[in-house]
mmCIF file of C-alpha atoms and ligand atoms in Angstrom:
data_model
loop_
_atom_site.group_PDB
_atom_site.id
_atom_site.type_symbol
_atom_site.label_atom_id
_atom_site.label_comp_id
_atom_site.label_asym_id
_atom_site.label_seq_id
_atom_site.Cartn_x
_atom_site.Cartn_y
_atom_site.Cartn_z
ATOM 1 C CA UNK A 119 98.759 107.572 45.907
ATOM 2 C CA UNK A 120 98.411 111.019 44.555
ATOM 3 C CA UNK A 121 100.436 113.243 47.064
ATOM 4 C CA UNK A 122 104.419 113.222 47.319
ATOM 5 C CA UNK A 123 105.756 111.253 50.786
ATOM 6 C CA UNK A 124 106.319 113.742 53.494
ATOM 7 C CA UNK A 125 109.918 113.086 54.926
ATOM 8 C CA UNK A 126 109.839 112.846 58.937
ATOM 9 C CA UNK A 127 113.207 111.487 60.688
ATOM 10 C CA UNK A 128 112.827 109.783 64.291
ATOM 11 C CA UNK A 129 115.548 109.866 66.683
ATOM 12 C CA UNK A 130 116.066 107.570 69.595
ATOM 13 C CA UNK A 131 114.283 105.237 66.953
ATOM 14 C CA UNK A 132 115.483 102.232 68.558
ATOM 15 C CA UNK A 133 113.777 103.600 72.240
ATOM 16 C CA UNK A 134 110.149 102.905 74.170
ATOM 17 C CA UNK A 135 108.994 105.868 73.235
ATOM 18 C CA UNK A 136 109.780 105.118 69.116
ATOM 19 C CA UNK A 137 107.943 101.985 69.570
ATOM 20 C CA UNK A 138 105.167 104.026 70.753
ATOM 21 C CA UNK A 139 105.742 106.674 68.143
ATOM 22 C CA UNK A 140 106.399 105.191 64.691
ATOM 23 C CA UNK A 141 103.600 102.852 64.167
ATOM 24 C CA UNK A 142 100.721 105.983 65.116
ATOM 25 C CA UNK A 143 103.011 108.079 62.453
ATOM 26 C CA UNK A 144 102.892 105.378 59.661
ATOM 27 C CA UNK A 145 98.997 105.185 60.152
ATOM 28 C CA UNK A 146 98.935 108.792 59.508
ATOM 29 C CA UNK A 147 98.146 110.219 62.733
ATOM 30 C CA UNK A 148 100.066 113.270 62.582
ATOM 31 C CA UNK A 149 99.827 114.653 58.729
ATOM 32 C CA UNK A 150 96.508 112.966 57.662
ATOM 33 C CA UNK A 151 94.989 110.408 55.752
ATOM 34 C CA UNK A 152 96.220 110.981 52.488
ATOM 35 C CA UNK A 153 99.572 111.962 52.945
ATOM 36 C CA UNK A 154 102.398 109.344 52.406
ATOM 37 C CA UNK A 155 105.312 109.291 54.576
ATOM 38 C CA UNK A 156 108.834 108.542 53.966
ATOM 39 C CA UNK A 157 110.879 107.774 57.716
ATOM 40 C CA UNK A 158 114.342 108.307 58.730
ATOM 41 C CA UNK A 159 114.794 106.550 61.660
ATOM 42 C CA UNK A 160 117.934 107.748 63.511
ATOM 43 C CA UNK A 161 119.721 105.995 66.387
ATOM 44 C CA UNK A 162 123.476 105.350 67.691
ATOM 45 C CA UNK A 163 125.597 102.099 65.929
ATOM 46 C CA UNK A 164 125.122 100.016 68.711
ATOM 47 C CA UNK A 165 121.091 100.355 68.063
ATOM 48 C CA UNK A 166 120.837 99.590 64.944
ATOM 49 C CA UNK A 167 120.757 95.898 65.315
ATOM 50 C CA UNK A 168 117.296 96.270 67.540
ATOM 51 C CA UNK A 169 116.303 99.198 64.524
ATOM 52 C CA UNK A 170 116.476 96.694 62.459
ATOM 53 C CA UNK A 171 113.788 94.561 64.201
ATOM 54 C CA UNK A 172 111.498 97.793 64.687
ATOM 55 C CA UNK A 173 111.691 98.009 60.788
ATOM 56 C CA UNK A 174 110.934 94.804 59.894
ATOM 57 C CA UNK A 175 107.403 95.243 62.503
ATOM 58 C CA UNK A 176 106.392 98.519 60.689
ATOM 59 C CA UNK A 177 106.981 96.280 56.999
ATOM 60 C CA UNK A 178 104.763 93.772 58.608
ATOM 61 C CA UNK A 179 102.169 96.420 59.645
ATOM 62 C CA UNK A 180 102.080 97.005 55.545
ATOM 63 C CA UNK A 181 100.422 100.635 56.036
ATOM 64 C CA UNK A 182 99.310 101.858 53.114
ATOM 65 C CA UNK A 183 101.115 105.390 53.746
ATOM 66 C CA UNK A 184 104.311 104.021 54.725
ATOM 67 C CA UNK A 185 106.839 104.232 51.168
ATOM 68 C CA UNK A 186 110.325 103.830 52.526
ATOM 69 C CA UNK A 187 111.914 103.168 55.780
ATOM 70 C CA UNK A 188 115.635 104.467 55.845
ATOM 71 C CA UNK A 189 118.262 103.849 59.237
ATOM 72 C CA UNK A 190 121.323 104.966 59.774
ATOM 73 C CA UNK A 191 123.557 106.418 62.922
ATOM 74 C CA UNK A 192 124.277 109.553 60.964
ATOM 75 C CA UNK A 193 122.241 113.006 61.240
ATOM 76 C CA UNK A 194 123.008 114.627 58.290
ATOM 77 C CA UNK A 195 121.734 111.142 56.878
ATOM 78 C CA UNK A 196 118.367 111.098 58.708
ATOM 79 C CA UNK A 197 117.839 114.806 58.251
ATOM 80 C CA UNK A 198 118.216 115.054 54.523
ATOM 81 C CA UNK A 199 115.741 116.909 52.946
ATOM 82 C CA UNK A 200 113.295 116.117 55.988
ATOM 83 C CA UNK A 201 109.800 118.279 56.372
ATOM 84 C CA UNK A 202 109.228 117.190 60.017
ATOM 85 C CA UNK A 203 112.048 115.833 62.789
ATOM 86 C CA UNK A 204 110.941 114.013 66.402
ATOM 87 C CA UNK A 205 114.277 114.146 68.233
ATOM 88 C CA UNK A 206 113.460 111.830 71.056
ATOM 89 C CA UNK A 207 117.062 110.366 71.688
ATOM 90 C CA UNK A 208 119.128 111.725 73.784
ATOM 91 C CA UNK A 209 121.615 110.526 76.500
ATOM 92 C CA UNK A 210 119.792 109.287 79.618
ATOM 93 C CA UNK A 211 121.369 110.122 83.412
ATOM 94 C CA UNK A 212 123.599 107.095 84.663
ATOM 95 C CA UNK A 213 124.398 106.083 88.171
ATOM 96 C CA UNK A 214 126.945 109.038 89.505
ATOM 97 C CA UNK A 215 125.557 111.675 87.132
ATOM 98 C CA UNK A 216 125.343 114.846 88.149
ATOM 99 C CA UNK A 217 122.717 117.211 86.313
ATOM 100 C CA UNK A 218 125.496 119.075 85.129
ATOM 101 C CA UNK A 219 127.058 116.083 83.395
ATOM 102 C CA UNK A 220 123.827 115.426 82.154
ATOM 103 C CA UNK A 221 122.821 118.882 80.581
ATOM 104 C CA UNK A 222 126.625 118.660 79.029
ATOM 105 C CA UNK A 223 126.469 115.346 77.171
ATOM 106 C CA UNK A 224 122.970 115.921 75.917
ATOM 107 C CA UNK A 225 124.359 119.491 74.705
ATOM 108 C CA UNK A 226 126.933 118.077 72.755
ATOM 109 C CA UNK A 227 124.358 115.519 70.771
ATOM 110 C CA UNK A 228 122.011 118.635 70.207
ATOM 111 C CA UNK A 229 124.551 120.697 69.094
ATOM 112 C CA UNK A 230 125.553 117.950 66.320
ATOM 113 C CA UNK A 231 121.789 117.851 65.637
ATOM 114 C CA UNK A 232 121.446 121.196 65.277
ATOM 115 C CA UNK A 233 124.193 121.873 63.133
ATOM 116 C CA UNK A 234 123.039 118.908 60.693
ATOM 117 C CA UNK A 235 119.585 120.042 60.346
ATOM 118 C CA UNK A 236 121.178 123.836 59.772
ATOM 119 C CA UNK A 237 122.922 121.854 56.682
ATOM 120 C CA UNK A 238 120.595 119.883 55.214
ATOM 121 C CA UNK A 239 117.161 119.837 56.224
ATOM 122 C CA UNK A 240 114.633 121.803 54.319
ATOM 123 C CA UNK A 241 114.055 125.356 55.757
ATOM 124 C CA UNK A 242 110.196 124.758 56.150
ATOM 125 C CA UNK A 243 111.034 121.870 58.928
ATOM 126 C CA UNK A 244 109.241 121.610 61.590
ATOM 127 C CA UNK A 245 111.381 120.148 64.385
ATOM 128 C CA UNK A 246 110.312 118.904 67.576
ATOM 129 C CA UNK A 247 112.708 117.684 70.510
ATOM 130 C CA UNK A 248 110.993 115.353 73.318
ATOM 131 C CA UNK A 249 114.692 114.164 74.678
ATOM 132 C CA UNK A 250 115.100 115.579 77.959
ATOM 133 C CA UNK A 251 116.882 117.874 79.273
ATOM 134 C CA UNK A 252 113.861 119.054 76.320
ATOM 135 C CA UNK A 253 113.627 122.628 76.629
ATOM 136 C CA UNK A 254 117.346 123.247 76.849
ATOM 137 C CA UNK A 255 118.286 120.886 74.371
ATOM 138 C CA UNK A 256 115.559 122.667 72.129
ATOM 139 C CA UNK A 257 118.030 125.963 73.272
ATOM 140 C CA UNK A 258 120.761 124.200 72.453
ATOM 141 C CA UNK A 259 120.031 122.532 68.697
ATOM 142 C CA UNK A 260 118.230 126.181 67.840
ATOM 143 C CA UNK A 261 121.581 128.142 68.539
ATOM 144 C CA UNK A 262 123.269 125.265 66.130
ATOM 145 C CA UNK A 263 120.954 125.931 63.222
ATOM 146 C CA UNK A 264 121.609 129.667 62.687
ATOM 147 C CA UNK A 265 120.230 129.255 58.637
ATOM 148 C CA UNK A 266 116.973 127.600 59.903
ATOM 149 C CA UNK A 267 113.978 129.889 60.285
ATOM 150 C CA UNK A 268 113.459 131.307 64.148
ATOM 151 C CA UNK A 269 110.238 128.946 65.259
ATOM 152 C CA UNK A 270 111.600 126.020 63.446
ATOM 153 C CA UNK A 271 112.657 123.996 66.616
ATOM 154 C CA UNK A 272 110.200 123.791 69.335
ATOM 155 C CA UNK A 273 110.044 121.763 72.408
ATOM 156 C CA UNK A 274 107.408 118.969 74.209
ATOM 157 C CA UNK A 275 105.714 119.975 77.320
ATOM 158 C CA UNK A 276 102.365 118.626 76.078
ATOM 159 C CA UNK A 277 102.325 115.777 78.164
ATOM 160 C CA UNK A 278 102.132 117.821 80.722
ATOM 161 C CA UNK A 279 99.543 119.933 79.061
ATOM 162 C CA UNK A 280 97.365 116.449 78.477
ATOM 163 C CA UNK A 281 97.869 114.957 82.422
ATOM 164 C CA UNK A 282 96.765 118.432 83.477
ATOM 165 C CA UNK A 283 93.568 118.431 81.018
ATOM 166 C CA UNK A 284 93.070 114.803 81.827
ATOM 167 C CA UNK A 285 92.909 115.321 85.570
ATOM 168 C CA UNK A 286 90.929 118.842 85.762
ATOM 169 C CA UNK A 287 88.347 116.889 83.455
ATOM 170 C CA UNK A 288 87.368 114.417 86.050
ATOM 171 C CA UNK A 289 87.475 116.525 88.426
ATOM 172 C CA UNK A 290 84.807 118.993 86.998
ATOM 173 C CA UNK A 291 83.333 115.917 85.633
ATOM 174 C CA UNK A 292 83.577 117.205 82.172
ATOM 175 C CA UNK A 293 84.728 115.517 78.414
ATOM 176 C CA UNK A 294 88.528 116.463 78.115
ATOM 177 C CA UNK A 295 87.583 118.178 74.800
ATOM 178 C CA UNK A 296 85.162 120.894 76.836
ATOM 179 C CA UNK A 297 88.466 122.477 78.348
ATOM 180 C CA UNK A 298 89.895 125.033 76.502
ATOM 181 C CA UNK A 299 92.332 127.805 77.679
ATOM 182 C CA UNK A 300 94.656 125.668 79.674
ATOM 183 C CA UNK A 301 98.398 126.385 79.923
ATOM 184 C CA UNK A 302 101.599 125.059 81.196
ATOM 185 C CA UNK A 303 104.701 126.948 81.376
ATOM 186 C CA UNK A 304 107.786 127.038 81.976
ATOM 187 C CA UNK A 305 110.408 124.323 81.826
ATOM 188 C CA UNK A 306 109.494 119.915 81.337
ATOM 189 C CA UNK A 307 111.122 119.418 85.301
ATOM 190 C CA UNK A 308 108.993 119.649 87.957
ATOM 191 C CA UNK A 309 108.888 123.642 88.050
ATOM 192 C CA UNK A 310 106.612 123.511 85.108
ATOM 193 C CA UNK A 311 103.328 125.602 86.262
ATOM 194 C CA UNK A 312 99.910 124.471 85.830
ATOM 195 C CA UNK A 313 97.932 127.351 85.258
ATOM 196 C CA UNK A 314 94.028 127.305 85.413
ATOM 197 C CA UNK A 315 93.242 130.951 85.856
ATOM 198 C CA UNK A 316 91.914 131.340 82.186
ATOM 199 C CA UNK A 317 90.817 127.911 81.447
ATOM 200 C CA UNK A 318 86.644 127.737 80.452
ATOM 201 C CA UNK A 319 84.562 124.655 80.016
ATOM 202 C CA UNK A 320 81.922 125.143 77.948
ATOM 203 C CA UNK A 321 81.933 129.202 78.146
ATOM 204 C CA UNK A 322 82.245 129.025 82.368
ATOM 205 C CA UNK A 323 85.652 129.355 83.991
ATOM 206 C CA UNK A 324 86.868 125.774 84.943
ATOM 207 C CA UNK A 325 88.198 127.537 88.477
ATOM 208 C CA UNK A 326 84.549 128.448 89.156
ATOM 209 C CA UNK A 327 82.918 124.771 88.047
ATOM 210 C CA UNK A 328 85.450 123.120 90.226
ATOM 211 C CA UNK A 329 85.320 125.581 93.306
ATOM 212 C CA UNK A 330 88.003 124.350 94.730
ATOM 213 C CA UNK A 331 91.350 126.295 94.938
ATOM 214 C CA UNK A 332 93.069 124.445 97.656
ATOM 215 C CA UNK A 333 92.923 120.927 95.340
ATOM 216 C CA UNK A 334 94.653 123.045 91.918
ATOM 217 C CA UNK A 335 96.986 124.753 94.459
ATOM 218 C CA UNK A 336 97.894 121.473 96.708
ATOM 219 C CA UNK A 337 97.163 118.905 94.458
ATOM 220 C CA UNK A 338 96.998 119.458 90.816
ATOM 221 C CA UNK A 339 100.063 121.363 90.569
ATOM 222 C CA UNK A 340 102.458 119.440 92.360
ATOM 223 C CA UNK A 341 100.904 115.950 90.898
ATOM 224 C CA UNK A 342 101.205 117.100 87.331
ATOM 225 C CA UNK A 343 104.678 118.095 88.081
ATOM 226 C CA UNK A 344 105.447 114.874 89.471
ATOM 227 C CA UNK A 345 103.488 112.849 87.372
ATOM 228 C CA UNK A 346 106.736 111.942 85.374
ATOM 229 C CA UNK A 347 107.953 110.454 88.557
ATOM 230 C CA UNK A 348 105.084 108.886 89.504
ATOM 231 C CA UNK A 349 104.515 106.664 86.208
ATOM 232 C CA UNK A 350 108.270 105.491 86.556
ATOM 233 C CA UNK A 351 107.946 104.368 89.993
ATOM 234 C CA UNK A 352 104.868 102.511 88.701
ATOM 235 C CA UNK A 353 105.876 101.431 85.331
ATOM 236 C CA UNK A 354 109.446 100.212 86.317
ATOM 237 C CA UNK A 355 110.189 102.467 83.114
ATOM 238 C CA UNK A 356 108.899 106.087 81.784
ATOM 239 C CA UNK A 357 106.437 106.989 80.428
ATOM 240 C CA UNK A 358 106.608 105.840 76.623
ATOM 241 C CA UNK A 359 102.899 105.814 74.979
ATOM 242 C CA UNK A 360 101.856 108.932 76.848
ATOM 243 C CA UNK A 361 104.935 110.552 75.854
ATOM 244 C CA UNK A 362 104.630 109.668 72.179
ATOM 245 C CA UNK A 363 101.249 110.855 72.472
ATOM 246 C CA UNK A 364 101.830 113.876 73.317
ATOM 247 C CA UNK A 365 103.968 114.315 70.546
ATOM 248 C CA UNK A 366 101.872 112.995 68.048
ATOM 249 C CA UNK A 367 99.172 116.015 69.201
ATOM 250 C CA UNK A 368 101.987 118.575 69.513
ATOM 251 C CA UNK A 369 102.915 117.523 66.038
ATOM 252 C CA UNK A 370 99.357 117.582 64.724
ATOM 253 C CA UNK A 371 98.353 120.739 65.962
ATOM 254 C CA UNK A 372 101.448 122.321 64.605
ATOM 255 C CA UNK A 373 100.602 120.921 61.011
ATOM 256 C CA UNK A 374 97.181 120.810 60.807
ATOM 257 C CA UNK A 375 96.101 123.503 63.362
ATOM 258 C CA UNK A 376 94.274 123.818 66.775
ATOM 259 C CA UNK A 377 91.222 125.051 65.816
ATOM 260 C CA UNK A 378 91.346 127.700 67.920
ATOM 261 C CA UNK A 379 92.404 126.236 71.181
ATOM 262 C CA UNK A 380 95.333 126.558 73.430
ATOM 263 C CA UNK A 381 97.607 124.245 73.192
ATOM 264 C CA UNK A 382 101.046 124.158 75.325
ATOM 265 C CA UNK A 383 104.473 123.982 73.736
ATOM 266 C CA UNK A 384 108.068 124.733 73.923
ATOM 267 C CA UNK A 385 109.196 127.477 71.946
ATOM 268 C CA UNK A 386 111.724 130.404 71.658
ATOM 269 C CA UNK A 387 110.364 133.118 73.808
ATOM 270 C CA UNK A 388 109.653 136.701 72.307
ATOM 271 C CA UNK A 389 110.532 138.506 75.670
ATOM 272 C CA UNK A 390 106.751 138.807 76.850
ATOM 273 C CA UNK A 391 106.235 137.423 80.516
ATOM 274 C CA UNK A 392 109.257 138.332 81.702
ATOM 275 C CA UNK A 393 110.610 135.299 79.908
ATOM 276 C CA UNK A 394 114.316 136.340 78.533
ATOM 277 C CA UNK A 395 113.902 136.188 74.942
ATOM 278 C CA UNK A 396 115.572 133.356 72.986
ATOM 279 C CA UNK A 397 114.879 130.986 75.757
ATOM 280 C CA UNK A 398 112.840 127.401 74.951
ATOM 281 C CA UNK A 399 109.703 128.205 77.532
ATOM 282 C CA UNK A 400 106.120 126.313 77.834
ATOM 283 C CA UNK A 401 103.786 128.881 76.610
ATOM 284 C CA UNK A 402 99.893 128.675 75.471
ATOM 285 C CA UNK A 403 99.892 129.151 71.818
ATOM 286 C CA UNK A 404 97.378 128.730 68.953
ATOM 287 C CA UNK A 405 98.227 126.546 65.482
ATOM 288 C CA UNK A 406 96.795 127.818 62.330
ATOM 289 C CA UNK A 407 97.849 127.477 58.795
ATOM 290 C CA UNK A 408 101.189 125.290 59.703
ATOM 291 C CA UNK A 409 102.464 127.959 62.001
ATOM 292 C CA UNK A 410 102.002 128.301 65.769
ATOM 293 C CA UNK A 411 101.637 131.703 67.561
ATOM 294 C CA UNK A 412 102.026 132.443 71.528
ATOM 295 C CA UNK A 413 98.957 133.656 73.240
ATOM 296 C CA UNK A 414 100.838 137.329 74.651
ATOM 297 C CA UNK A 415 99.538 139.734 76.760
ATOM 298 C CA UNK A 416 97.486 137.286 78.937
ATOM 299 C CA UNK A 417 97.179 139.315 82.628
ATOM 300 C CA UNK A 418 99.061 136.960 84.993
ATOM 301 C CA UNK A 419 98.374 136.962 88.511
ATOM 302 C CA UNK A 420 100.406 137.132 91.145
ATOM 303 C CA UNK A 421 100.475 133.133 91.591
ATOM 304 C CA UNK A 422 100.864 132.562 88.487
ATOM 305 C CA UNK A 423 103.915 134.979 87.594
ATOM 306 C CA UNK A 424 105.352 133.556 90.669
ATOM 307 C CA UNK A 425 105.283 130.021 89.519
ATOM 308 C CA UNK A 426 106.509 131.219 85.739
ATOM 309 C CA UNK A 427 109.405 133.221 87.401
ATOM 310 C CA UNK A 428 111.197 129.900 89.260
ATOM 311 C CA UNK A 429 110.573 127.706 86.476
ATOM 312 C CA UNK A 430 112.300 130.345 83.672
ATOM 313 C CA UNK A 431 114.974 130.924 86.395
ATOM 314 C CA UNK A 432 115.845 126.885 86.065
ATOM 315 C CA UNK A 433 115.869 126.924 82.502
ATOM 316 C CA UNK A 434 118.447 130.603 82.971
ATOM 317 C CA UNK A 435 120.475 127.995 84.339
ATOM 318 C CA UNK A 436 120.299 125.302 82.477
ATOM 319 C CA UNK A 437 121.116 127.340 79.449
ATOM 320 C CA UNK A 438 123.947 128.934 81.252
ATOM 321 C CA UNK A 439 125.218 125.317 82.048
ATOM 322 C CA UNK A 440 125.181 124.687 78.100
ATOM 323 C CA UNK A 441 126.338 127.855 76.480
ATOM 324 C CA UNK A 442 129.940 126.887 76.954
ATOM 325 C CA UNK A 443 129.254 123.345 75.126
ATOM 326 C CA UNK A 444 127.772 125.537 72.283
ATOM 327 C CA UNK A 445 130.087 128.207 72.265
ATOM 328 C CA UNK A 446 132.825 125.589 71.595
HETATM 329 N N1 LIG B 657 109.546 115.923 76.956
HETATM 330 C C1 LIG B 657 108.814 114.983 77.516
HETATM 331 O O1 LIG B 657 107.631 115.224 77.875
HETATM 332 C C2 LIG B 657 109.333 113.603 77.727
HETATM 333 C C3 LIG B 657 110.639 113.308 77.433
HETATM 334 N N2 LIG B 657 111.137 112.045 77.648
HETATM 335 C C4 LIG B 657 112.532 111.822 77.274
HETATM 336 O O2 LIG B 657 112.580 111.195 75.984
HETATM 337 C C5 LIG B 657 113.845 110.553 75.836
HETATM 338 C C6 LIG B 657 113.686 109.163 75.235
HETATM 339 O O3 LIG B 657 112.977 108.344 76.111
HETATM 340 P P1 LIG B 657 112.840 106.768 75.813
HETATM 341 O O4 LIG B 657 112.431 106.511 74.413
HETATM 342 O O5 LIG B 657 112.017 106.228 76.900
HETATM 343 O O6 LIG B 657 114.354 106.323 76.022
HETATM 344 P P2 LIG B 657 115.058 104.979 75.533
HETATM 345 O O7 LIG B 657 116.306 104.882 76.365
HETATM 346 O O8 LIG B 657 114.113 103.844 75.480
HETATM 347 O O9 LIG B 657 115.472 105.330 74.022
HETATM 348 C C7 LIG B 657 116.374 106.339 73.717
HETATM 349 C C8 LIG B 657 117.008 105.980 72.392
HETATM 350 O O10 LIG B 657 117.805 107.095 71.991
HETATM 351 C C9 LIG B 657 118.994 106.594 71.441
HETATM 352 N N3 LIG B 657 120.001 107.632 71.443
HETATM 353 C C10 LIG B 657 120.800 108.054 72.468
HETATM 354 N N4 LIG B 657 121.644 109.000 72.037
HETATM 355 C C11 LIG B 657 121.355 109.204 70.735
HETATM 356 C C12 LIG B 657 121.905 110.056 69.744
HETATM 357 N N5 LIG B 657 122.923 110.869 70.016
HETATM 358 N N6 LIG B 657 121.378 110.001 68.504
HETATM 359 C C13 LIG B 657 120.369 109.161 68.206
HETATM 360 N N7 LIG B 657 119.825 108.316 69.106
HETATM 361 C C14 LIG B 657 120.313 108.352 70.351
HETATM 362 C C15 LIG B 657 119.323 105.366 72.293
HETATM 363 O O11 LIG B 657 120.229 104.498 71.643
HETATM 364 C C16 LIG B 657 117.924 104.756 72.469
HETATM 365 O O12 LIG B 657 117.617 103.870 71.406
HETATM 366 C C17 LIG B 657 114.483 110.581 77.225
HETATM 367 O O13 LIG B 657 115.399 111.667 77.267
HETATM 368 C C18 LIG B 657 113.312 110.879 78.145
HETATM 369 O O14 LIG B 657 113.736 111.490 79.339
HETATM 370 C C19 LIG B 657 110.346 111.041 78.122
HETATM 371 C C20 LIG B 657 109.027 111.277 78.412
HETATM 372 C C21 LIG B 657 108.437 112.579 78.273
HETATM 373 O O1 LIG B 658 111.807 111.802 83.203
HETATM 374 C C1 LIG B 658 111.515 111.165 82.161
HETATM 375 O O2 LIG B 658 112.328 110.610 81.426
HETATM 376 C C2 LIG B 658 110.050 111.047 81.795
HETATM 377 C C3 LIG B 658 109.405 112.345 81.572
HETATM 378 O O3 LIG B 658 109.987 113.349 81.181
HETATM 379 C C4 LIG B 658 107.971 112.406 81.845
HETATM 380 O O4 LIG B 658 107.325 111.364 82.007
HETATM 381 O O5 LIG B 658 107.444 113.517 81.900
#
């Protein structure tokens, strides 16, 4: 194997959406063919026990790509050294949990996170948080990792960026690949916004193939935003392989590049949109050369600017609700 491992740590790595995760990454899904990867899987003591089993499935896969396998309950463990980081665990809401609480105990694992990734990691990591509250703890791990490079820690709202895709493609009857120019923004809660206005497919605008503006308005936007809800009241369980999906793309395209299409993600906002700077935001970007870029001065409408506006006035308070955990 000619190329040196790449280091990626997983945490929640005991979790559904691990399972989902870590077997795609050891096949080389995310950073190619011909790159070998080394994993740090990350998860609290009382996991370990069921890490242990998810090891011993990924030694009986025997990928070729896969050279070592480390656990352990400590960050500054997992994080040692690492090129790439999925931070996927995170504390879920129990029964009596307010939002509040919620946003709080997440903060504090974040800002742990954060702080151990400030100290060990290398400074060309690429870290991506799925764990939800995601944008805020995104806000939260970023304001812990002052030494890191700005852009370093982004957040997952490609899911939402795929179930939009997925649904405007059978609508307009279309391959998912011939949409291009889609973006959702905004916070991963159902504010996010859907936003069609620039999409094409195949050179034609996607709002003109599918002539419909009642269905994006009434339907697409609020099921997209829901969809979350929708697969758990299915499922019994969220979503886990969509989720680690997404993540595996978000990843991808971050790495490897978008070609030249929009893709959506999480990341520190430069003040354009009205969107306060600093603040973890969905935002169209483009990935080229390992480094993503924000598609600015898009003209908004009046819909759309509406829609951007609520959801970037939940994540003002969200990151209100946190700053005294980090300023701690
Ligand atoms: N951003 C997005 O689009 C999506 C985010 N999610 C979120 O992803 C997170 C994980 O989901 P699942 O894998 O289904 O949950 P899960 O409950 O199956 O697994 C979570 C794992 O994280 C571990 N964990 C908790 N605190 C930790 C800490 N401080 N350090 C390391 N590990 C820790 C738990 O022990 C558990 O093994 C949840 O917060 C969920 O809401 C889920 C779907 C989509
Ligand atoms: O609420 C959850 O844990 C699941 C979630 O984020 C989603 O499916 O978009």
């Amino acid at each position: 194997m000619p190329n040196t491992p790449i280091k990626v740590a997983v945490s929640g790595a005991a979790g559904q959406i691990a399972y989902a995760l870590l077997f795609r990454l050891a096949q080389g899904d995310v950073f190619g063919p011909e790159t070998p990867i080394d994993l740090r899987l990350l998860d609290l003591p009382q996991a370990l026990p069921a890490l242990k089993g998810v090891t011993m499935e990924l030694d009986d896969c025997a990928f070729p790509l896969l050279t070592a396998i480390r656990t352990t309950d400590d960050p500054r463990v997992a994080f040692d050294d690492i090129d790439a980081a999925f931070l996927v665990g995170s504390r879920p809401r129990s029964k009596g949990m307010e939002r509040r609480d919620l946003l709080a105990a997440n903060a504090a694992i974040f800002k742990t996170q954060g702080a151990a990734l400030d100290a060990v990691a290398k400074r060309s990591v690429k870290v991506l948080v799925v764990g939800n509250p995601a944008n805020t703890n995104a806000w939260v791990a970023i304001q812990s990792a002052p030494n890191l490079p700005e852009g370093a820690i982004t957040s997952m709202i490609r899911l939402d960026h795929n179930r939009a895709a997925a649904q405007l493609a059978r609508k307009a009857g279309v391959s998912v690949d011939a949409i291009d120019h889609l973006a959702v923004w905004g916070n991963h809660s159902p504010t996010m916004f859907t936003d069609w206005s620039h999409a094409s497919v195949s050179g034609e605008r996607l709002a003109a193939r599918i002539g419909d503006d009642g269905w994006y308005r009434d339907t697409l936007i609020p099921e997209v935003a829901r969809r979350g809800t929708a697969v758990l009241e299915a499922r019994g369980a969220s979503s886990a392989a969509s989720a680690a999906n997404a993540a595996i793309d978000h990843m991808r395209d971050w790495v490897q590049g978008s070609d030249g299409r929009w893709v959506s993600m999480g990341i520190p906002a430069t003040g354009e949109y009205g969107i306060p700077a600093g603040l973890v935001c969905g935002v169209p970007a483009v990935c080229r050369d390992g480094r993503y870029a924000p598609v600015n001065s898009l003209d908004l409408d009046v819909f759309t600017r509406a829609g951007l506006a609520a959801s970037v006035q939940e994540l003002i308070g969200e990151r209100d609700a946190a700053l005294s955990i980090v300023s701690t």
